[in-house]
Coordinates of C-alpha atoms in Angstrom, one line a residue:
X173 CA -69.5 56.5 -87.1
X174 CA -71.5 53.7 -88.8
X175 CA -71.4 50.0 -88.4
X176 CA -69.8 49.6 -91.8
X177 CA -66.0 48.9 -92.0
X178 CA -64.0 51.8 -93.4
X179 CA -62.5 49.4 -95.9
X180 CA -63.9 46.0 -97.0
X181 CA -62.1 44.0 -99.7
X182 CA -63.0 40.5 -101.0
X183 CA -61.1 38.5 -103.6
X184 CA -59.1 41.4 -105.0
X185 CA -57.1 40.5 -108.1
X186 CA -55.0 42.6 -110.4
X187 CA -52.6 41.7 -113.2
X188 CA -50.3 43.5 -115.6
X189 CA -50.3 41.4 -118.6
X190 CA -49.3 37.9 -117.5
X191 CA -47.8 39.1 -114.2
X192 CA -50.3 38.6 -111.3
X193 CA -49.7 41.5 -108.9
X194 CA -52.6 40.8 -106.5
X195 CA -53.9 37.3 -106.1
X196 CA -57.2 37.2 -104.2
X197 CA -56.7 39.7 -101.4
X198 CA -59.2 40.0 -98.5
X199 CA -59.1 42.9 -96.1
X200 CA -61.3 44.3 -93.4
X201 CA -60.4 47.6 -91.8
X202 CA -62.6 49.0 -88.9
X203 CA -63.3 52.7 -88.7
X204 CA -60.9 54.9 -86.6
X205 CA -58.0 52.4 -86.7
X206 CA -54.6 52.2 -88.3
X207 CA -54.2 49.3 -90.7
X208 CA -50.7 48.7 -92.1
X209 CA -49.8 46.7 -95.2
X210 CA -46.2 45.6 -94.8
X211 CA -44.0 44.0 -97.5
X212 CA -40.9 44.4 -99.6
X213 CA -40.7 46.4 -102.9
X214 CA -42.7 44.7 -105.6
X215 CA -45.1 42.9 -103.2
X216 CA -48.1 44.9 -104.5
X217 CA -48.6 47.4 -101.7
X218 CA -49.0 50.5 -104.0
X219 CA -51.2 48.6 -106.4
X220 CA -53.6 47.9 -103.4
X221 CA -53.7 51.6 -102.6
X222 CA -54.3 52.5 -106.3
X223 CA -57.3 50.2 -106.5
X224 CA -58.8 51.3 -103.1
X225 CA -58.4 55.0 -104.1
X226 CA -60.0 54.5 -107.5
X227 CA -56.8 55.3 -109.5
X228 CA -56.9 51.9 -111.2
X229 CA -59.5 49.1 -111.6
X230 CA -59.3 45.7 -110.2
X231 CA -59.6 42.7 -112.5
X232 CA -61.8 40.9 -110.0
X233 CA -63.2 41.2 -106.5
X234 CA -65.4 43.5 -104.5
X235 CA -64.0 46.6 -102.9
X236 CA -65.8 49.1 -100.7
X237 CA -64.3 52.2 -99.1
X238 CA -66.2 54.4 -96.6
X239 CA -69.3 52.3 -97.4
X240 CA -69.1 52.9 -101.2
X241 CA -68.3 50.6 -104.0
X242 CA -65.1 51.8 -105.8
X243 CA -66.3 50.6 -109.2
X244 CA -69.9 51.8 -109.1
X245 CA -69.5 54.9 -106.8
X246 CA -66.0 56.2 -107.5
X247 CA -67.0 59.9 -107.0
X248 CA -68.4 59.1 -103.5
X249 CA -65.2 57.2 -102.6
X250 CA -63.0 60.1 -103.8
X251 CA -65.0 62.5 -101.7
X252 CA -64.4 60.4 -98.6
X253 CA -60.7 59.8 -98.9
X254 CA -57.3 61.5 -98.8
X255 CA -54.2 60.1 -100.5
X256 CA -50.6 60.8 -99.8
X257 CA -48.3 58.9 -102.2
X258 CA -44.7 57.9 -102.1
X259 CA -43.8 61.0 -104.0
X260 CA -44.7 64.5 -103.0
X261 CA -47.5 66.3 -104.9
X262 CA -46.3 69.7 -103.7
X263 CA -46.0 72.3 -106.5
X264 CA -42.5 73.8 -106.0
X265 CA -43.5 77.2 -107.6
X266 CA -46.5 77.8 -105.3
X267 CA -46.2 78.7 -101.6
X268 CA -47.4 76.3 -99.0
X269 CA -50.5 78.3 -98.5
X270 CA -51.2 78.4 -102.3
X271 CA -50.8 74.7 -102.6
X272 CA -53.4 74.2 -99.9
X273 CA -55.7 76.8 -101.5
X274 CA -55.4 75.0 -104.8
X275 CA -56.6 71.8 -103.2
X276 CA -59.5 73.7 -101.5
X277 CA -60.6 74.9 -105.0
X278 CA -60.4 71.4 -106.4
X279 CA -62.6 70.2 -103.6
X280 CA -65.1 73.0 -104.5
X281 CA -64.9 74.6 -101.1
X282 CA -66.2 78.1 -100.7
X283 CA -63.7 80.9 -100.4
X284 CA -64.3 81.5 -96.7
X285 CA -64.4 77.7 -95.8
X286 CA -61.4 77.0 -97.9
X287 CA -59.3 79.7 -96.2
X288 CA -60.5 78.5 -92.8
X289 CA -59.4 74.9 -93.5
X290 CA -56.1 76.1 -94.9
X291 CA -55.3 78.2 -91.8
X292 CA -56.3 75.3 -89.6
X293 CA -54.0 72.8 -91.5
X294 CA -51.1 75.2 -91.6
X295 CA -51.4 75.5 -87.8
X296 CA -51.9 71.8 -87.1
X297 CA -48.9 70.8 -89.3
X298 CA -46.6 73.5 -87.9
X299 CA -46.2 75.2 -91.3
X300 CA -47.5 78.7 -90.4
X301 CA -44.1 80.4 -90.5
X302 CA -43.4 78.9 -93.9
X303 CA -46.9 79.4 -95.4
X304 CA -45.8 82.2 -97.7
X305 CA -42.6 80.5 -98.8
X306 CA -42.3 78.6 -102.1
X307 CA -42.5 74.8 -101.9
X308 CA -39.0 74.5 -103.4
X309 CA -37.5 76.0 -100.2
X310 CA -39.2 73.3 -97.9
X311 CA -37.1 70.6 -96.3
X312 CA -38.1 66.9 -96.9
X313 CA -40.0 66.8 -93.6
X314 CA -41.9 70.0 -94.3
X315 CA -42.8 68.8 -97.8
X316 CA -44.2 65.5 -96.4
X317 CA -46.2 67.4 -93.8
X318 CA -47.6 69.8 -96.5
X319 CA -48.3 66.9 -98.8
X320 CA -50.3 65.2 -96.1
X321 CA -52.1 68.5 -95.2
X322 CA -53.1 68.8 -98.9
X323 CA -54.6 65.3 -98.7
X324 CA -56.7 66.4 -95.7
X325 CA -58.2 69.5 -97.1
X326 CA -61.4 67.7 -97.9
X327 CA -61.8 66.4 -94.3
X328 CA -61.6 62.7 -95.4
X329 CA -62.9 59.7 -93.4
X330 CA -60.2 57.5 -94.7
X331 CA -56.5 58.4 -95.5
X332 CA -54.2 56.3 -97.5
X333 CA -50.5 56.8 -96.7
X334 CA -48.3 55.0 -99.2
X335 CA -44.8 54.8 -97.6
X336 CA -45.2 58.3 -96.2
X337 CA -41.9 58.5 -94.4
X338 CA -39.6 57.2 -97.1
X339 CA -36.5 59.5 -97.2
X340 CA -37.2 61.3 -94.0
X341 CA -34.7 61.5 -91.2
X342 CA -35.6 60.0 -87.8
X343 CA -37.0 63.2 -86.4
X344 CA -39.2 63.7 -89.5
X345 CA -40.4 60.1 -89.3
X346 CA -41.4 60.6 -85.6
X347 CA -43.2 63.9 -86.5
X348 CA -45.2 62.0 -89.1
X349 CA -46.0 59.3 -86.6
X350 CA -47.5 61.8 -84.2
X351 CA -49.6 63.3 -87.0
X352 CA -51.0 59.9 -87.7
X353 CA -51.8 59.3 -84.1
X354 CA -53.6 62.7 -83.9
X355 CA -55.6 61.9 -87.0
X356 CA -56.8 58.6 -85.5
X357 CA -57.7 60.4 -82.3
X358 CA -60.0 62.5 -84.4
X359 CA -61.7 59.3 -85.8
X360 CA -59.9 59.1 -89.1
X361 CA -59.1 55.7 -90.5
X362 CA -55.5 55.3 -91.7
X363 CA -54.4 52.7 -94.3
X364 CA -50.6 52.7 -94.2
X365 CA -48.2 50.9 -96.5
X366 CA -44.6 50.7 -95.4
X367 CA -41.3 48.8 -95.5
X368 CA -40.3 50.2 -92.1
X369 CA -41.0 47.4 -89.5
X370 CA -40.7 49.8 -86.6
X371 CA -43.3 52.1 -88.2
X372 CA -45.9 49.4 -88.5
X373 CA -45.1 48.2 -85.0
X374 CA -45.5 51.7 -83.5
X375 CA -48.6 52.8 -85.3
X376 CA -50.8 49.9 -86.5
X377 CA -53.7 48.3 -84.7
X378 CA -53.5 45.5 -87.2
X379 CA -50.9 44.5 -89.8
X380 CA -51.1 42.4 -92.9
X381 CA -48.0 40.9 -94.5
X382 CA -48.1 41.0 -98.3
X383 CA -45.7 38.9 -100.3
X384 CA -45.7 38.3 -104.0
X385 CA -49.3 39.4 -104.4
X386 CA -50.8 37.4 -101.5
X387 CA -51.4 37.9 -97.8
X388 CA -49.3 35.6 -95.8
X389 CA -50.3 36.7 -92.3
X390 CA -52.5 39.2 -90.6
X391 CA -53.1 40.2 -87.0
X392 CA -52.1 42.6 -84.2
X393 CA -48.4 43.3 -83.9
X394 CA -48.4 41.0 -80.8
X395 CA -50.2 38.2 -82.5
X396 CA -47.9 38.3 -85.5
X397 CA -44.8 38.2 -83.3
X398 CA -46.0 35.0 -81.7
X399 CA -45.7 33.4 -85.2
X400 CA -41.9 33.6 -85.0
X401 CA -39.6 31.6 -82.8
X402 CA -36.9 33.1 -80.7
X403 CA -38.7 34.9 -77.9
X404 CA -36.9 34.6 -74.6
X405 CA -36.3 36.2 -71.2
X406 CA -32.8 37.4 -70.6
X407 CA -31.7 37.0 -67.0
X408 CA -28.6 38.7 -65.6
X409 CA -26.8 37.6 -62.5
X410 CA -24.2 39.1 -60.1
X411 CA -21.9 36.1 -60.1
X412 CA -21.2 32.6 -61.5
X413 CA -22.7 30.8 -58.6
X414 CA -26.1 32.5 -59.1
X415 CA -26.0 31.7 -62.8
X416 CA -25.3 28.0 -62.2
X417 CA -28.0 27.7 -59.6
X418 CA -30.6 29.5 -61.8
X419 CA -29.7 27.2 -64.8
X420 CA -30.2 24.2 -62.6
X421 CA -33.5 25.5 -61.2
X422 CA -34.9 26.3 -64.7
X423 CA -33.4 23.4 -66.6
X424 CA -31.7 25.7 -69.1
X425 CA -28.0 25.4 -70.0
X426 CA -26.0 28.7 -70.4
X427 CA -25.0 29.4 -73.9
X428 CA -21.2 30.0 -74.2
X429 CA -21.9 32.5 -77.0
X430 CA -23.9 34.7 -74.6
X431 CA -22.5 37.5 -72.5
X432 CA -21.0 36.4 -69.2
X433 CA -23.5 36.0 -66.3
X434 CA -26.4 36.0 -68.7
X435 CA -28.9 33.2 -69.1
X436 CA -31.5 33.0 -71.8
X437 CA -34.8 31.2 -71.0
X438 CA -37.2 30.5 -73.9
X439 CA -40.7 32.1 -73.4
X440 CA -43.2 34.5 -74.8
X441 CA -42.5 37.2 -72.2
X442 CA -46.1 37.2 -71.0
X443 CA -46.9 38.3 -67.5
X444 CA -48.1 34.9 -66.3
X445 CA -45.1 33.0 -67.7
X446 CA -42.7 35.6 -66.4
X447 CA -44.2 35.4 -62.9
X448 CA -43.9 31.6 -63.0
X449 CA -40.2 31.9 -63.9
X450 CA -39.4 34.3 -61.1
X451 CA -41.3 32.2 -58.6
X452 CA -39.2 29.2 -59.5
X453 CA -36.0 31.3 -59.0
X454 CA -37.4 32.6 -55.7
X455 CA -38.2 29.0 -54.5
X456 CA -34.6 28.1 -55.3
X457 CA -33.3 31.2 -53.4
X458 CA -31.6 32.6 -56.5
X459 CA -31.4 36.4 -56.8
X460 CA -31.7 38.0 -60.3
X461 CA -29.6 41.1 -60.9
X462 CA -31.7 42.1 -63.9
X463 CA -33.9 40.9 -66.6
X464 CA -35.1 41.8 -70.1
X465 CA -37.9 40.4 -72.3
X466 CA -36.8 39.8 -75.8
X467 CA -39.5 39.2 -78.4
X468 CA -39.2 38.6 -82.1
X469 CA -39.7 41.7 -84.3
X470 CA -41.8 41.9 -87.5
X471 CA -38.8 41.1 -89.7
X472 CA -38.5 37.8 -87.8
X473 CA -42.2 37.2 -88.4
X474 CA -41.9 37.9 -92.2
X475 CA -38.9 35.6 -92.4
X476 CA -40.7 32.9 -90.5
X477 CA -43.7 32.9 -92.9
X478 CA -41.9 33.6 -96.2
X479 CA -38.3 32.4 -95.7
X480 CA -36.9 35.9 -96.4
X481 CA -36.7 39.2 -94.6
X482 CA -38.5 42.4 -95.5
X483 CA -35.7 44.2 -97.4
X484 CA -35.9 46.3 -100.6
X485 CA -35.5 43.9 -103.5
X486 CA -33.4 44.6 -106.6
X487 CA -36.0 43.3 -109.0
X488 CA -37.9 45.7 -111.3
X489 CA -41.0 46.8 -109.4
X490 CA -44.5 46.7 -111.0
X491 CA -46.5 48.8 -108.6

């Protein structure tokens, strides 16, 4: 590991004709982390991936991946990265093993080394039993695992996952999440684009919110959630008397729309504020039957900073 960031982007701009898709993007992704770019369809997520992976050129800006300039050293960038796009690159007429061997040949691996890496990836991605079966017989989850394995044949430092779990069932998504965690544990840097809020929340060390070609917020999941109002502690009581006494002690009026015997107290849910709240109830000799900390989710954050939620748009998408 070097002192260089895995990805460094300054002033990235890209247009298609008169339509500005990316308008001055700055990104800094440390090595061995998961960075998630979150936004609705048409926000420019895939365009960012295409620029970073040398598939298209930026109109302006400086972009470095794995320490290499994507414009001046594209071959070195390609040698250091793996890419799994929204749509599977699996050849339906080849077996899983043959798909991987083809990728090994494209990476100019020797016969013995190529077969060693193919065997290792088939085992790591639980595809050994299906290795000799044609890709057309694979389920959606198996195809995504094979697609990702193909992107890893070159042992990349940085992996771009462009909406990798689109179309997968919940089990398939969670299998993919575990694969991502395993890759990061090996020191790989993951650049993840997604519309799934839970996915970014589960996996990412840092998240950037992209909207209409610009970054509107960036931070850890916890930092971003603090940008949205609505965090509260939900207190539950055994009877009406305890509820009334708690409301008086905390200076919070019960909301008639809430469940019976439930009191919502605004707060960030932090340990210090939660302890202070419970101490006040203890001083007032009020017993709490149960509590839950409710924090805003990333959709709340996106709505707070853009005025609209992260939902697939109906507009024509220019990736």
